[in-house]
GROMACS .gro file of N, CA and C in nm:
model
  273
    1UNK      N    1 -17.016 -21.514   0.523
    1UNK     CA    2 -17.044 -21.553   0.412
    1UNK      C    3 -16.982 -21.482   0.298
    2UNK      N    4 -16.992 -21.339   0.294
    2UNK     CA    5 -16.926 -21.245   0.214
    2UNK      C    6 -16.799 -21.263   0.206
    3UNK      N    7 -16.722 -21.296   0.340
    3UNK     CA    8 -16.574 -21.277   0.332
    3UNK      C    9 -16.522 -21.419   0.253
    4UNK      N   10 -16.632 -21.526   0.263
    4UNK     CA   11 -16.589 -21.642   0.203
    4UNK      C   12 -16.587 -21.634   0.061
    5UNK      N   13 -16.685 -21.579   0.009
    5UNK     CA   14 -16.722 -21.567  -0.137
    5UNK      C   15 -16.608 -21.450  -0.189
    6UNK      N   16 -16.541 -21.373  -0.131
    6UNK     CA   17 -16.455 -21.283  -0.170
    6UNK      C   18 -16.307 -21.347  -0.154
    7UNK      N   19 -16.286 -21.444  -0.065
    7UNK     CA   20 -16.174 -21.540  -0.047
    7UNK      C   21 -16.160 -21.639  -0.175
    8UNK      N   22 -16.271 -21.702  -0.185
    8UNK     CA   23 -16.272 -21.808  -0.307
    8UNK      C   24 -16.243 -21.725  -0.431
    9UNK      N   25 -16.323 -21.581  -0.483
    9UNK     CA   26 -16.291 -21.528  -0.589
    9UNK      C   27 -16.152 -21.494  -0.595
   10UNK      N   28 -16.074 -21.462  -0.490
   10UNK     CA   29 -15.957 -21.406  -0.504
   10UNK      C   30 -15.851 -21.530  -0.531
   11UNK      N   31 -15.892 -21.647  -0.472
   11UNK     CA   32 -15.821 -21.769  -0.501
   11UNK      C   33 -15.834 -21.823  -0.648
   12UNK      N   34 -15.963 -21.811  -0.689
   12UNK     CA   35 -15.976 -21.840  -0.847
   12UNK      C   36 -15.913 -21.736  -0.925
   13UNK      N   37 -15.914 -21.625  -0.925
   13UNK     CA   38 -15.864 -21.518  -0.987
   13UNK      C   39 -15.680 -21.524  -0.985
   14UNK      N   40 -15.647 -21.551  -0.882
   14UNK     CA   41 -15.491 -21.591  -0.878
   14UNK      C   42 -15.455 -21.700  -0.952
   15UNK      N   43 -15.508 -21.816  -0.949
   15UNK     CA   44 -15.500 -21.925  -1.031
   15UNK      C   45 -15.505 -21.911  -1.181
   16UNK      N   46 -15.608 -21.842  -1.204
   16UNK     CA   47 -15.609 -21.823  -1.364
   16UNK      C   48 -15.511 -21.733  -1.389
   17UNK      N   49 -15.460 -21.605  -1.343
   17UNK     CA   50 -15.377 -21.537  -1.369
   17UNK      C   51 -15.220 -21.606  -1.371
   18UNK      N   52 -15.210 -21.691  -1.292
   18UNK     CA   53 -15.079 -21.759  -1.258
   18UNK      C   54 -15.060 -21.861  -1.391
   19UNK      N   55 -15.177 -21.933  -1.419
   19UNK     CA   56 -15.155 -22.005  -1.551
   19UNK      C   57 -15.121 -21.938  -1.658
   20UNK      N   58 -15.185 -21.824  -1.677
   20UNK     CA   59 -15.162 -21.745  -1.809
   20UNK      C   60 -15.009 -21.687  -1.803
   21UNK      N   61 -14.955 -21.642  -1.689
   21UNK     CA   62 -14.852 -21.612  -1.684
   21UNK      C   63 -14.720 -21.705  -1.707
   22UNK      N   64 -14.739 -21.812  -1.688
   22UNK     CA   65 -14.673 -21.936  -1.717
   22UNK      C   66 -14.668 -21.979  -1.831
   23UNK      N   67 -14.751 -21.942  -1.948
   23UNK     CA   68 -14.754 -21.955  -2.085
   23UNK      C   69 -14.642 -21.888  -2.156
   24UNK      N   70 -14.585 -21.994  -2.240
   24UNK     CA   71 -14.463 -21.935  -2.326
   24UNK      C   72 -14.532 -21.893  -2.458
   25UNK      N   73 -14.504 -21.778  -2.494
   25UNK     CA   74 -14.518 -21.704  -2.616
   25UNK      C   75 -14.409 -21.710  -2.709
   26UNK      N   76 -14.420 -21.788  -2.830
   26UNK     CA   77 -14.310 -21.786  -2.947
   26UNK      C   78 -14.383 -21.702  -3.056
   27UNK      N   79 -14.275 -21.627  -3.119
   27UNK     CA   80 -14.308 -21.550  -3.210
   27UNK      C   81 -14.197 -21.584  -3.346
   28UNK      N   82 -14.242 -21.637  -3.463
   28UNK     CA   83 -14.136 -21.663  -3.539
   28UNK      C   84 -14.204 -21.629  -3.686
   29UNK      N   85 -14.125 -21.652  -3.790
   29UNK     CA   86 -14.164 -21.614  -3.928
   29UNK      C   87 -14.176 -21.736  -4.016
   30UNK      N   88 -14.294 -21.751  -4.093
   30UNK     CA   89 -14.319 -21.836  -4.164
   30UNK      C   90 -14.300 -21.821  -4.313
   31UNK      N   91 -14.244 -21.874  -4.407
   31UNK     CA   92 -14.238 -21.841  -4.534
   31UNK      C   93 -14.327 -21.886  -4.643
   32UNK      N   94 -14.394 -21.847  -4.721
   32UNK     CA   95 -14.493 -21.896  -4.806
   32UNK      C   96 -14.442 -21.859  -4.960
   33UNK      N   97 -14.477 -21.931  -5.033
   33UNK     CA   98 -14.419 -21.894  -5.200
   33UNK      C   99 -14.556 -21.964  -5.273
   34UNK      N  100 -14.574 -21.870  -5.377
   34UNK     CA  101 -14.687 -21.923  -5.473
   34UNK      C  102 -14.687 -21.834  -5.594
   35UNK      N  103 -14.772 -21.880  -5.691
   35UNK     CA  104 -14.792 -21.792  -5.821
   35UNK      C  105 -14.915 -21.737  -5.829
   36UNK      N  106 -14.943 -21.664  -5.913
   36UNK     CA  107 -15.102 -21.620  -5.953
   36UNK      C  108 -15.083 -21.546  -6.098
   37UNK      N  109 -15.206 -21.510  -6.150
   37UNK     CA  110 -15.216 -21.426  -6.244
   37UNK      C  111 -15.153 -21.308  -6.274
   38UNK      N  112 -15.164 -21.228  -6.141
   38UNK     CA  113 -15.090 -21.086  -6.156
   38UNK      C  114 -15.011 -21.097  -6.012
   39UNK      N  115 -14.931 -21.001  -6.018
   39UNK     CA  116 -14.832 -21.004  -5.895
   39UNK      C  117 -14.902 -20.992  -5.745
   40UNK      N  118 -15.023 -20.924  -5.742
   40UNK     CA  119 -15.104 -20.889  -5.626
   40UNK      C  120 -15.157 -21.040  -5.610
   41UNK      N  121 -15.196 -21.098  -5.703
   41UNK     CA  122 -15.263 -21.252  -5.655
   41UNK      C  123 -15.136 -21.323  -5.624
   42UNK      N  124 -15.013 -21.321  -5.674
   42UNK     CA  125 -14.915 -21.416  -5.621
   42UNK      C  126 -14.892 -21.386  -5.486
   43UNK      N  127 -14.878 -21.253  -5.445
   43UNK     CA  128 -14.842 -21.245  -5.290
   43UNK      C  129 -14.975 -21.266  -5.226
   44UNK      N  130 -15.117 -21.261  -5.253
   44UNK     CA  131 -15.221 -21.311  -5.197
   44UNK      C  132 -15.212 -21.452  -5.160
   45UNK      N  133 -15.176 -21.531  -5.264
   45UNK     CA  134 -15.169 -21.687  -5.258
   45UNK      C  135 -15.044 -21.726  -5.178
   46UNK      N  136 -14.930 -21.652  -5.192
   46UNK     CA  137 -14.805 -21.673  -5.082
   46UNK      C  138 -14.847 -21.647  -4.944
   47UNK      N  139 -14.927 -21.557  -4.895
   47UNK     CA  140 -14.984 -21.542  -4.785
   47UNK      C  141 -15.061 -21.647  -4.730
   48UNK      N  142 -15.154 -21.680  -4.823
   48UNK     CA  143 -15.240 -21.791  -4.785
   48UNK      C  144 -15.154 -21.913  -4.763
   49UNK      N  145 -15.042 -21.936  -4.836
   49UNK     CA  146 -14.974 -22.060  -4.803
   49UNK      C  147 -14.905 -22.065  -4.681
   50UNK      N  148 -14.851 -21.945  -4.639
   50UNK     CA  149 -14.771 -21.908  -4.524
   50UNK      C  150 -14.875 -21.913  -4.392
   51UNK      N  151 -15.021 -21.863  -4.426
   51UNK     CA  152 -15.099 -21.849  -4.320
   51UNK      C  153 -15.150 -22.001  -4.278
   52UNK      N  154 -15.140 -22.067  -4.377
   52UNK     CA  155 -15.187 -22.228  -4.341
   52UNK      C  156 -15.076 -22.302  -4.287
   53UNK      N  157 -14.961 -22.260  -4.287
   53UNK     CA  158 -14.840 -22.328  -4.232
   53UNK      C  159 -14.836 -22.290  -4.084
   54UNK      N  160 -14.864 -22.141  -4.058
   54UNK     CA  161 -14.876 -22.106  -3.921
   54UNK      C  162 -14.984 -22.184  -3.854
   55UNK      N  163 -15.103 -22.193  -3.922
   55UNK     CA  164 -15.228 -22.260  -3.870
   55UNK      C  165 -15.205 -22.404  -3.841
   56UNK      N  166 -15.146 -22.467  -3.925
   56UNK     CA  167 -15.102 -22.623  -3.878
   56UNK      C  168 -15.003 -22.630  -3.792
   57UNK      N  169 -14.918 -22.550  -3.742
   57UNK     CA  170 -14.850 -22.552  -3.631
   57UNK      C  171 -14.904 -22.501  -3.492
   58UNK      N  172 -15.019 -22.464  -3.499
   58UNK     CA  173 -15.085 -22.422  -3.390
   58UNK      C  174 -15.093 -22.284  -3.338
   59UNK      N  175 -15.060 -22.195  -3.459
   59UNK     CA  176 -15.040 -22.061  -3.414
   59UNK      C  177 -15.129 -21.980  -3.498
   60UNK      N  178 -15.116 -21.842  -3.462
   60UNK     CA  179 -15.186 -21.742  -3.502
   60UNK      C  180 -15.119 -21.632  -3.572
   61UNK      N  181 -15.157 -21.611  -3.693
   61UNK     CA  182 -15.081 -21.530  -3.814
   61UNK      C  183 -15.090 -21.389  -3.760
   62UNK      N  184 -15.012 -21.283  -3.793
   62UNK     CA  185 -15.029 -21.180  -3.768
   62UNK      C  186 -15.063 -21.114  -3.890
   63UNK      N  187 -15.093 -20.962  -3.887
   63UNK     CA  188 -15.122 -20.909  -4.022
   63UNK      C  189 -14.978 -20.857  -4.097
   64UNK      N  190 -14.903 -20.844  -3.997
   64UNK     CA  191 -14.761 -20.795  -4.051
   64UNK      C  192 -14.700 -20.911  -4.159
   65UNK      N  193 -14.641 -20.871  -4.273
   65UNK     CA  194 -14.584 -20.949  -4.366
   65UNK      C  195 -14.476 -20.873  -4.440
   66UNK      N  196 -14.371 -20.939  -4.495
   66UNK     CA  197 -14.287 -20.892  -4.588
   66UNK      C  198 -14.274 -20.951  -4.721
   67UNK      N  199 -14.267 -20.898  -4.813
   67UNK     CA  200 -14.256 -20.947  -4.953
   67UNK      C  201 -14.114 -20.970  -4.978
   68UNK      N  202 -14.056 -21.102  -4.977
   68UNK     CA  203 -13.919 -21.124  -4.985
   68UNK      C  204 -13.881 -21.125  -5.128
   69UNK      N  205 -13.945 -21.178  -5.222
   69UNK     CA  206 -13.903 -21.167  -5.353
   69UNK      C  207 -14.022 -21.192  -5.439
   70UNK      N  208 -14.006 -21.117  -5.553
   70UNK     CA  209 -14.124 -21.151  -5.663
   70UNK      C  210 -14.046 -21.155  -5.815
   71UNK      N  211 -14.110 -21.272  -5.913
   71UNK     CA  212 -14.030 -21.286  -6.022
   71UNK      C  213 -14.128 -21.346  -6.083
   72UNK      N  214 -14.101 -21.352  -6.243
   72UNK     CA  215 -14.181 -21.436  -6.333
   72UNK      C  216 -14.118 -21.559  -6.354
   73UNK      N  217 -14.207 -21.673  -6.314
   73UNK     CA  218 -14.161 -21.799  -6.362
   73UNK      C  219 -14.136 -21.811  -6.523
   74UNK      N  220 -14.009 -21.846  -6.538
   74UNK     CA  221 -13.984 -21.859  -6.693
   74UNK      C  222 -14.054 -21.958  -6.753
   75UNK      N  223 -14.093 -22.079  -6.678
   75UNK     CA  224 -14.163 -22.191  -6.756
   75UNK      C  225 -14.314 -22.157  -6.792
   76UNK      N  226 -14.377 -22.112  -6.686
   76UNK     CA  227 -14.523 -22.082  -6.718
   76UNK      C  228 -14.546 -21.933  -6.766
   77UNK      N  229 -14.466 -21.843  -6.716
   77UNK     CA  230 -14.493 -21.705  -6.758
   77UNK      C  231 -14.563 -21.622  -6.655
   78UNK      N  232 -14.596 -21.698  -6.530
   78UNK     CA  233 -14.692 -21.633  -6.434
   78UNK      C  234 -14.589 -21.586  -6.327
   79UNK      N  235 -14.677 -21.455  -6.272
   79UNK     CA  236 -14.565 -21.384  -6.153
   79UNK      C  237 -14.583 -21.466  -6.058
   80UNK      N  238 -14.473 -21.474  -5.977
   80UNK     CA  239 -14.458 -21.557  -5.833
   80UNK      C  240 -14.424 -21.443  -5.738
   81UNK      N  241 -14.437 -21.500  -5.596
   81UNK     CA  242 -14.381 -21.424  -5.486
   81UNK      C  243 -14.357 -21.516  -5.393
   82UNK      N  244 -14.256 -21.485  -5.311
   82UNK     CA  245 -14.229 -21.545  -5.140
   82UNK      C  246 -14.258 -21.434  -5.070
   83UNK      N  247 -14.315 -21.467  -4.946
   83UNK     CA  248 -14.347 -21.364  -4.849
   83UNK      C  249 -14.302 -21.448  -4.726
   84UNK      N  250 -14.283 -21.333  -4.611
   84UNK     CA  251 -14.272 -21.373  -4.468
   84UNK      C  252 -14.362 -21.335  -4.389
   85UNK      N  253 -14.451 -21.430  -4.325
   85UNK     CA  254 -14.545 -21.381  -4.225
   85UNK      C  255 -14.533 -21.419  -4.080
   86UNK      N  256 -14.551 -21.311  -3.992
   86UNK     CA  257 -14.531 -21.330  -3.837
   86UNK      C  258 -14.632 -21.437  -3.793
   87UNK      N  259 -14.597 -21.533  -3.708
   87UNK     CA  260 -14.671 -21.625  -3.645
   87UNK      C  261 -14.652 -21.643  -3.509
   88UNK      N  262 -14.749 -21.659  -3.428
   88UNK     CA  263 -14.723 -21.649  -3.264
   88UNK      C  264 -14.784 -21.791  -3.194
   89UNK      N  265 -14.720 -21.844  -3.151
   89UNK     CA  266 -14.770 -21.970  -3.075
   89UNK      C  267 -14.784 -21.969  -2.922
   90UNK      N  268 -14.863 -22.032  -2.854
   90UNK     CA  269 -14.867 -22.022  -2.700
   90UNK      C  270 -14.857 -22.160  -2.644
   91UNK      N  271 -14.768 -22.195  -2.563
   91UNK     CA  272 -14.740 -22.319  -2.477
   91UNK      C  273 -14.867 -22.340  -2.374
   0.00000   0.00000   0.00000
């Protein structure tokens, strides 16, 4: 009985690891753009937009981001920002 349990456990573990090994992982950048009352708020809002885009594509966002641009919108006078956020999906 002991050998049978060990064999069954080994087969189940092998199947579980095989399925995980076959999963493809895709990493890409998501761009978010938004405005705010301050430049920090504009960056936070742009990160929120990028995070939502990643979530809607069934991804997991990373904590790594890059501020691509910061400017003041001439029409509204509010600071704006564009950021790039890492996003990872698994098939």
